[in-house]
Amino acid sequence: MKIVIAGAGAVGTHLSKLLSREHEDCVLIDERENCLNRLADYDVMTYNASPTSIQALKDAGVAHADLFVGVTTEESTNISACIIAHALGAKKTVARIDNYEYLKPQNLKFFQELGIDSLVYPEVLAAIDINNGLKMSWVRQRWDVHDGALVLLGIKLRETAEILNRPLRELSGPDDPYHVVAVKRGNDTIIPGGLDELRVNDLVYIMTTKEYIPYIRKIVGKEHYTDVKNVIIMGGGKTAVRAALTKPDYMNFRIIETDPGRCEKLNELLGDSDAMVINGDGRDLGLLEEEGIKNTQAFVALTGNAETNILACLTAKKLGVRKTVAMVENLDYVSMAEGLDIGTIINKKTVAASHIYQLMLGAEVSNLRSLMLVDSEVAEFTVAEGSKVTKKPVKDLGLPFGVTIGGLVRKGQGMLVNGNSRIEPGDSVMVFCHEQKLNNIEKFFKKNAIW
């Protein structure tokens, strides 16, 4: 597959690294040579040129591209580049945008007629993750599949957990309502087997169904966590706006922003929301106490500075806030933030890159989520008639090392999977994939795949 990416910023660079791991034919275009030089160690062809140059796009092979991606920092550049790429022959195009109006359903057909197949607004995707995490104060990460028919939960284990220091085969048998699909321990990711045990401070990823969430909360020792009602957000950028406009009605948001002009704009943008805007510094302890930090269940730091966000979350924790969320755009800081026990970490570029990455995969993949803390992906595959996964029980499929099936949805009903489970055509199957190329997994779900 040939992919051409315009923009060597955060999203384009991360996406290029993902594709190089899959050994795809990838070309990255940018006018900034210094940005392209950062990819010298990856299997990515770079081209120093304007993304809207017709000749440059021709030279980059856009006419034969299966996917063209416009992810520069300029929305107009991305849209223009996609229109030109489509006219030159690119089969599918996707543009990064920062105008929410473009995402309205009535406008999607308009962009498709221009030759733009998909629009990606990273701040909207990040806001969805933030609000999903706030709905459950005791989890680090949550991902609902098929409206919650299956749920993936990332949970930090403390001393109160009931499931510590016992082999998983004693805790989670074939008939139990959850499946531990991965464990992050220190710097290591473990795809656990029956003899593995869970330990204090492990970050565990558990697949379950919606009705068993209260049971999971009990066995991981999180029943004493209060539900989130009052939230303080530091930083009034686009992500904060989208989160405030889409928050659950029962939550109260207070947004602290240092720039008076931006505060005025926020009041205008949030006219349909009951979120309160406060002009001040979210690191000011006096201001935080004045704004009720003691009665706040969640603190979300969304400034453009990762260090500021990390330190602010640490301060909030010391003031008694149990749930903290930090925007960390510098991937070099992600492990440090996790080591400091910050809480939920949001990275817009990995969220956006995952969304785009899904578009280059086959029709069998209908959903994809990157779990950056465990260097893994969770993909939702739709099972084709006659595919290999329908031929044998799961234990006999010969799945590659580092791959596990966490669950499936059949006729709207979520089901966990064990070694004796049989997968049927039409099932939506959740596959956890650690350090494996998704192309190696995709063939298990294709019709009449050649082996």
Coordinates of C-alpha atoms in Angstrom, one line a residue, residues 100-410:
Y100 CA -16.0 21.9 14.2
E101 CA -18.6 23.1 11.7
Y102 CA -17.0 20.9 9.0
L103 CA -17.9 17.8 11.1
K104 CA -21.6 18.4 11.0
P105 CA -23.3 15.5 9.1
Q106 CA -24.9 17.9 6.5
N107 CA -21.4 19.0 5.5
L108 CA -19.7 15.6 5.1
K109 CA -21.2 15.0 1.6
F110 CA -19.9 18.5 0.5
F111 CA -16.3 17.5 1.4
Q112 CA -16.7 14.1 -0.2
E113 CA -17.7 15.8 -3.4
L114 CA -14.5 17.9 -3.2
G115 CA -12.6 14.6 -2.9
I116 CA -12.0 14.5 0.8
D117 CA -13.1 11.2 2.3
S118 CA -12.5 11.8 6.0
L119 CA -12.0 14.7 8.3
V120 CA -10.0 14.5 11.6
Y121 CA -10.2 17.0 14.4
P122 CA -7.7 15.8 17.0
E123 CA -9.1 18.1 19.8
V124 CA -12.6 16.5 19.3
L125 CA -11.1 13.0 19.6
A126 CA -9.1 14.0 22.7
A127 CA -12.2 15.5 24.3
I128 CA -14.1 12.3 23.8
D129 CA -11.4 10.4 25.6
I130 CA -11.3 12.9 28.5
N131 CA -15.0 12.8 29.1
N132 CA -15.1 9.0 28.9
G133 CA -12.4 8.9 31.5
L134 CA -14.2 11.3 33.8
K135 CA -17.3 9.2 33.8
M136 CA -15.4 6.6 35.8
S137 CA -13.1 8.2 38.3
W138 CA -11.3 4.9 39.1
V139 CA -10.0 4.0 35.7
R140 CA -7.1 5.4 33.7
Q141 CA -8.5 4.7 30.3
R142 CA -11.9 3.5 29.0
W143 CA -13.0 2.4 25.5
D144 CA -16.5 1.4 24.8
V145 CA -17.2 -0.9 21.8
H146 CA -20.6 -1.2 20.2
D147 CA -22.2 1.2 22.8
G148 CA -20.7 -0.7 25.7
A149 CA -21.4 -4.3 24.6
L150 CA -17.7 -4.7 25.4
V151 CA -15.6 -2.3 27.5
L152 CA -11.8 -2.0 27.8
L153 CA -10.6 -0.6 31.1
G154 CA -7.1 0.5 32.0
I155 CA -6.8 0.4 35.8
K156 CA -3.9 1.1 38.2
L157 CA -3.8 -1.5 40.9
R158 CA -3.3 -0.5 44.5
E159 CA -3.0 -2.5 47.8
T160 CA -6.8 -2.7 48.1
A161 CA -7.2 -4.9 45.0
E162 CA -8.5 -8.4 45.6
I163 CA -6.8 -9.9 42.6
L164 CA -3.1 -9.4 43.6
N165 CA -0.5 -12.1 43.9
R166 CA -2.6 -15.0 42.6
P167 CA -2.2 -16.8 39.3
L168 CA -4.6 -15.5 36.7
R169 CA -5.9 -19.0 36.0
E170 CA -7.3 -18.9 39.6
L171 CA -8.9 -15.5 39.1
S172 CA -10.2 -15.4 35.5
G173 CA -11.4 -18.8 34.2
P174 CA -13.5 -19.5 31.1
D175 CA -16.7 -18.6 32.8
D176 CA -15.5 -15.4 34.6
P177 CA -16.8 -12.0 33.4
Y178 CA -13.5 -10.4 32.6
H179 CA -10.3 -11.0 30.6
V180 CA -6.9 -9.4 31.5
V181 CA -5.4 -8.7 28.1
A182 CA -2.2 -6.8 29.1
V183 CA -0.2 -5.6 32.0
K184 CA 2.2 -2.6 32.2
R185 CA 4.8 -3.2 34.9
G186 CA 7.5 -0.6 35.1
N187 CA 8.9 -0.3 31.6
D188 CA 7.7 -3.8 30.5
T189 CA 4.5 -4.8 28.8
I190 CA 3.2 -8.3 29.7
I191 CA 0.7 -10.3 27.7
P192 CA -0.3 -12.5 30.6
G193 CA -0.8 -16.2 30.7
G194 CA -2.5 -18.4 33.3
L195 CA 0.5 -18.5 35.6
D196 CA 1.2 -14.8 35.7
E197 CA 0.2 -12.8 38.7
L198 CA -0.9 -9.1 39.1
R199 CA 1.1 -6.9 41.5
V200 CA 0.7 -3.6 43.3
N201 CA 1.2 -0.6 40.9
D202 CA 0.6 -2.7 37.8
L203 CA -1.5 -0.9 35.1
V204 CA -3.8 -3.6 33.9
Y205 CA -6.1 -3.6 30.8
I206 CA -9.3 -5.6 31.4
M207 CA -11.9 -6.5 28.8
T208 CA -15.4 -7.0 30.2
T209 CA -19.0 -6.3 29.5
K210 CA -21.0 -3.3 30.7
E211 CA -23.1 -5.2 33.3
Y212 CA -19.9 -6.4 35.1
I213 CA -18.3 -3.0 35.5
P214 CA -19.4 -2.8 39.2
Y215 CA -17.9 -6.2 39.8
I216 CA -14.6 -5.2 38.2
R217 CA -14.7 -2.0 40.4
K218 CA -15.0 -4.2 43.5
I219 CA -12.2 -6.7 42.7
V220 CA -9.7 -4.0 41.8
G221 CA -10.5 -2.3 45.2
K222 CA -11.9 1.0 43.8
E223 CA -15.3 1.1 45.4
H224 CA -14.2 4.0 47.7
Y225 CA -13.5 6.3 44.8
T226 CA -16.1 9.0 44.6
D227 CA -17.8 9.6 41.2
V228 CA -16.8 12.8 39.4
K229 CA -19.2 15.7 39.6
N230 CA -17.0 18.8 39.9
V231 CA -14.1 19.3 37.5
I232 CA -11.5 22.0 37.2
I233 CA -9.8 22.4 33.8
M234 CA -6.5 24.3 33.5
G235 CA -6.1 25.8 30.0
G236 CA -8.9 27.1 27.7
G237 CA -7.8 25.7 24.4
K238 CA -9.8 23.9 21.8
T239 CA -9.8 20.6 23.6
A240 CA -11.2 22.2 26.8
V241 CA -14.0 23.8 24.7
R242 CA -15.0 20.5 23.0
A243 CA -14.9 18.7 26.4
A244 CA -17.1 21.4 28.0
L245 CA -19.6 21.3 25.2
T246 CA -20.0 17.5 25.3
K247 CA -19.7 16.8 29.0
P248 CA -22.4 14.9 30.8
D249 CA -25.1 17.1 32.3
Y250 CA -24.4 16.1 35.8
M251 CA -20.8 17.4 35.7
N252 CA -19.8 20.9 36.6
F253 CA -16.8 22.3 34.7
R254 CA -14.7 25.3 35.7
I255 CA -12.1 26.4 33.1
I256 CA -9.1 28.5 34.4
E257 CA -7.4 30.5 31.7
T258 CA -4.6 33.0 32.1
D259 CA -5.4 35.1 29.0
P260 CA -8.2 37.6 29.6
G261 CA -8.9 37.9 25.8
R262 CA -9.2 34.1 25.6
C263 CA -11.6 34.1 28.6
E264 CA -13.9 36.4 26.7
K265 CA -13.8 34.1 23.7
L266 CA -14.5 31.1 25.9
N267 CA -17.6 32.7 27.3
E268 CA -18.7 33.3 23.7
L269 CA -17.9 29.7 22.6
L270 CA -19.5 28.1 25.7
G271 CA -22.7 30.0 25.5
D272 CA -24.7 26.8 25.3
S273 CA -22.9 25.2 28.2
D274 CA -23.1 25.8 32.0
A275 CA -19.2 25.7 32.2
M276 CA -17.7 28.6 34.2
V277 CA -14.7 30.5 32.9
I278 CA -12.2 31.9 35.4
N279 CA -9.3 34.3 34.5
G280 CA -6.3 33.2 36.5
D281 CA -3.4 30.8 36.8
G282 CA -4.3 27.1 37.4
R283 CA -1.1 26.7 39.3
D284 CA -2.0 29.3 41.9
L285 CA -2.8 27.4 45.1
G286 CA -4.8 30.3 46.5
L287 CA -7.0 30.5 43.4
L288 CA -7.5 26.7 43.4
E289 CA -8.6 26.8 47.0
E290 CA -10.9 29.7 46.3
E291 CA -12.5 27.8 43.4
G292 CA -13.2 24.8 45.6
I293 CA -10.4 22.4 44.9
K294 CA -11.2 20.6 48.1
N295 CA -14.6 19.7 46.7
T296 CA -13.3 18.8 43.2
Q297 CA -13.2 15.2 42.1
A298 CA -11.2 15.7 38.9
F299 CA -8.5 18.1 37.7
V300 CA -7.7 18.3 34.0
A301 CA -4.5 20.1 32.7
L302 CA -4.8 21.0 29.1
T303 CA -2.2 23.8 28.5
G304 CA 0.2 23.5 25.6
N305 CA 3.1 22.8 28.0
A306 CA 3.6 19.2 29.1
E307 CA 5.8 20.1 32.1
T308 CA 3.2 22.6 33.4
N309 CA 0.4 20.0 33.0
I310 CA 2.4 17.3 34.9
L311 CA 3.3 19.6 37.7
A312 CA -0.2 21.0 38.0
C313 CA -1.6 17.4 38.3
L314 CA 0.9 16.5 41.0
T315 CA -0.2 19.6 42.9
A316 CA -3.9 18.8 42.5
K317 CA -3.2 15.3 43.9
K318 CA -1.4 16.7 46.9
L319 CA -4.5 18.9 47.5
G320 CA -6.7 15.8 47.6
V321 CA -8.0 15.5 44.0
R322 CA -8.1 11.8 43.2
K323 CA -8.7 11.9 39.4
T324 CA -6.2 13.9 37.3
V325 CA -5.8 14.1 33.6
A326 CA -2.8 15.6 31.8
M327 CA -2.3 16.6 28.2
V328 CA 1.2 15.4 27.3
E329 CA 2.1 16.1 23.7
N330 CA 5.8 15.3 24.0
L331 CA 6.0 11.5 23.8
D332 CA 9.4 11.6 25.6
Y333 CA 7.5 12.7 28.7
V334 CA 4.8 10.1 28.7
S335 CA 6.7 7.4 30.5
M336 CA 7.9 10.0 33.1
A337 CA 4.3 11.1 33.6
E338 CA 3.2 7.5 34.1
G339 CA 6.1 6.9 36.5
L340 CA 5.0 9.9 38.6
D341 CA 1.5 8.4 38.8
I342 CA -0.1 11.4 37.1
G343 CA -3.3 9.6 36.2
T344 CA -4.8 9.6 32.7
I345 CA -2.5 10.9 30.0
I346 CA -3.9 12.4 26.8
N347 CA -1.9 12.7 23.6
K348 CA -3.7 14.3 20.7
K349 CA -1.3 13.1 18.0
T350 CA -1.5 9.4 19.0
V351 CA -5.3 9.6 19.1
A352 CA -5.4 11.3 15.7
A353 CA -2.8 9.0 14.2
S354 CA -4.7 5.9 15.3
H355 CA -7.9 7.2 13.7
I356 CA -6.0 7.8 10.4
Y357 CA -4.1 4.5 10.6
Q358 CA -7.4 2.7 10.7
L359 CA -8.3 4.1 7.3
M360 CA -5.4 2.4 5.6
L361 CA -6.3 -1.0 6.9
G362 CA -8.7 -3.3 5.2
A363 CA -12.5 -3.3 5.5
E364 CA -12.2 -6.0 8.2
V365 CA -10.9 -3.3 10.7
S366 CA -13.8 -1.1 11.8
N367 CA -12.2 0.5 14.9
L368 CA -8.7 1.0 16.2
R369 CA -7.2 2.4 19.4
S370 CA -3.5 2.8 20.2
L371 CA -2.5 2.3 23.8
M372 CA 0.6 4.3 24.0
L373 CA 1.6 3.3 27.5
V374 CA 1.9 -0.4 26.5
D375 CA 3.0 0.2 22.9
S376 CA 0.0 -1.7 21.6
E377 CA -3.1 -1.5 19.5
V378 CA -6.6 -2.8 20.1
A379 CA -8.4 -3.4 16.8
E380 CA -12.0 -4.4 16.0
F381 CA -12.2 -6.9 13.2
T382 CA -15.3 -8.0 11.4
V383 CA -15.2 -11.7 10.6
A384 CA -15.7 -12.6 7.0
E385 CA -17.4 -15.8 5.8
G386 CA -14.8 -18.6 5.3
S387 CA -12.0 -16.7 7.1
K388 CA -9.4 -18.7 9.1
V389 CA -10.7 -17.7 12.5
T390 CA -14.0 -19.5 11.9
K391 CA -12.3 -22.8 11.2
K392 CA -11.0 -23.8 14.7
P393 CA -11.4 -22.9 18.4
V394 CA -9.3 -19.9 19.4
K395 CA -6.7 -22.0 21.1
D396 CA -5.9 -23.8 17.8
L397 CA -5.8 -20.7 15.5
G398 CA -2.0 -20.2 15.8
L399 CA -2.2 -16.5 16.6
P400 CA 1.2 -14.8 16.6
F401 CA 3.0 -14.2 19.9
G402 CA 1.8 -10.9 21.5
V403 CA -1.7 -11.2 20.1
T404 CA -4.8 -12.1 22.2
I405 CA -8.5 -12.0 21.5
G406 CA -10.2 -10.1 24.4
G407 CA -13.9 -10.5 23.4
L408 CA -16.4 -10.3 20.6
V409 CA -19.8 -8.8 19.8
R410 CA -22.4 -11.1 18.2

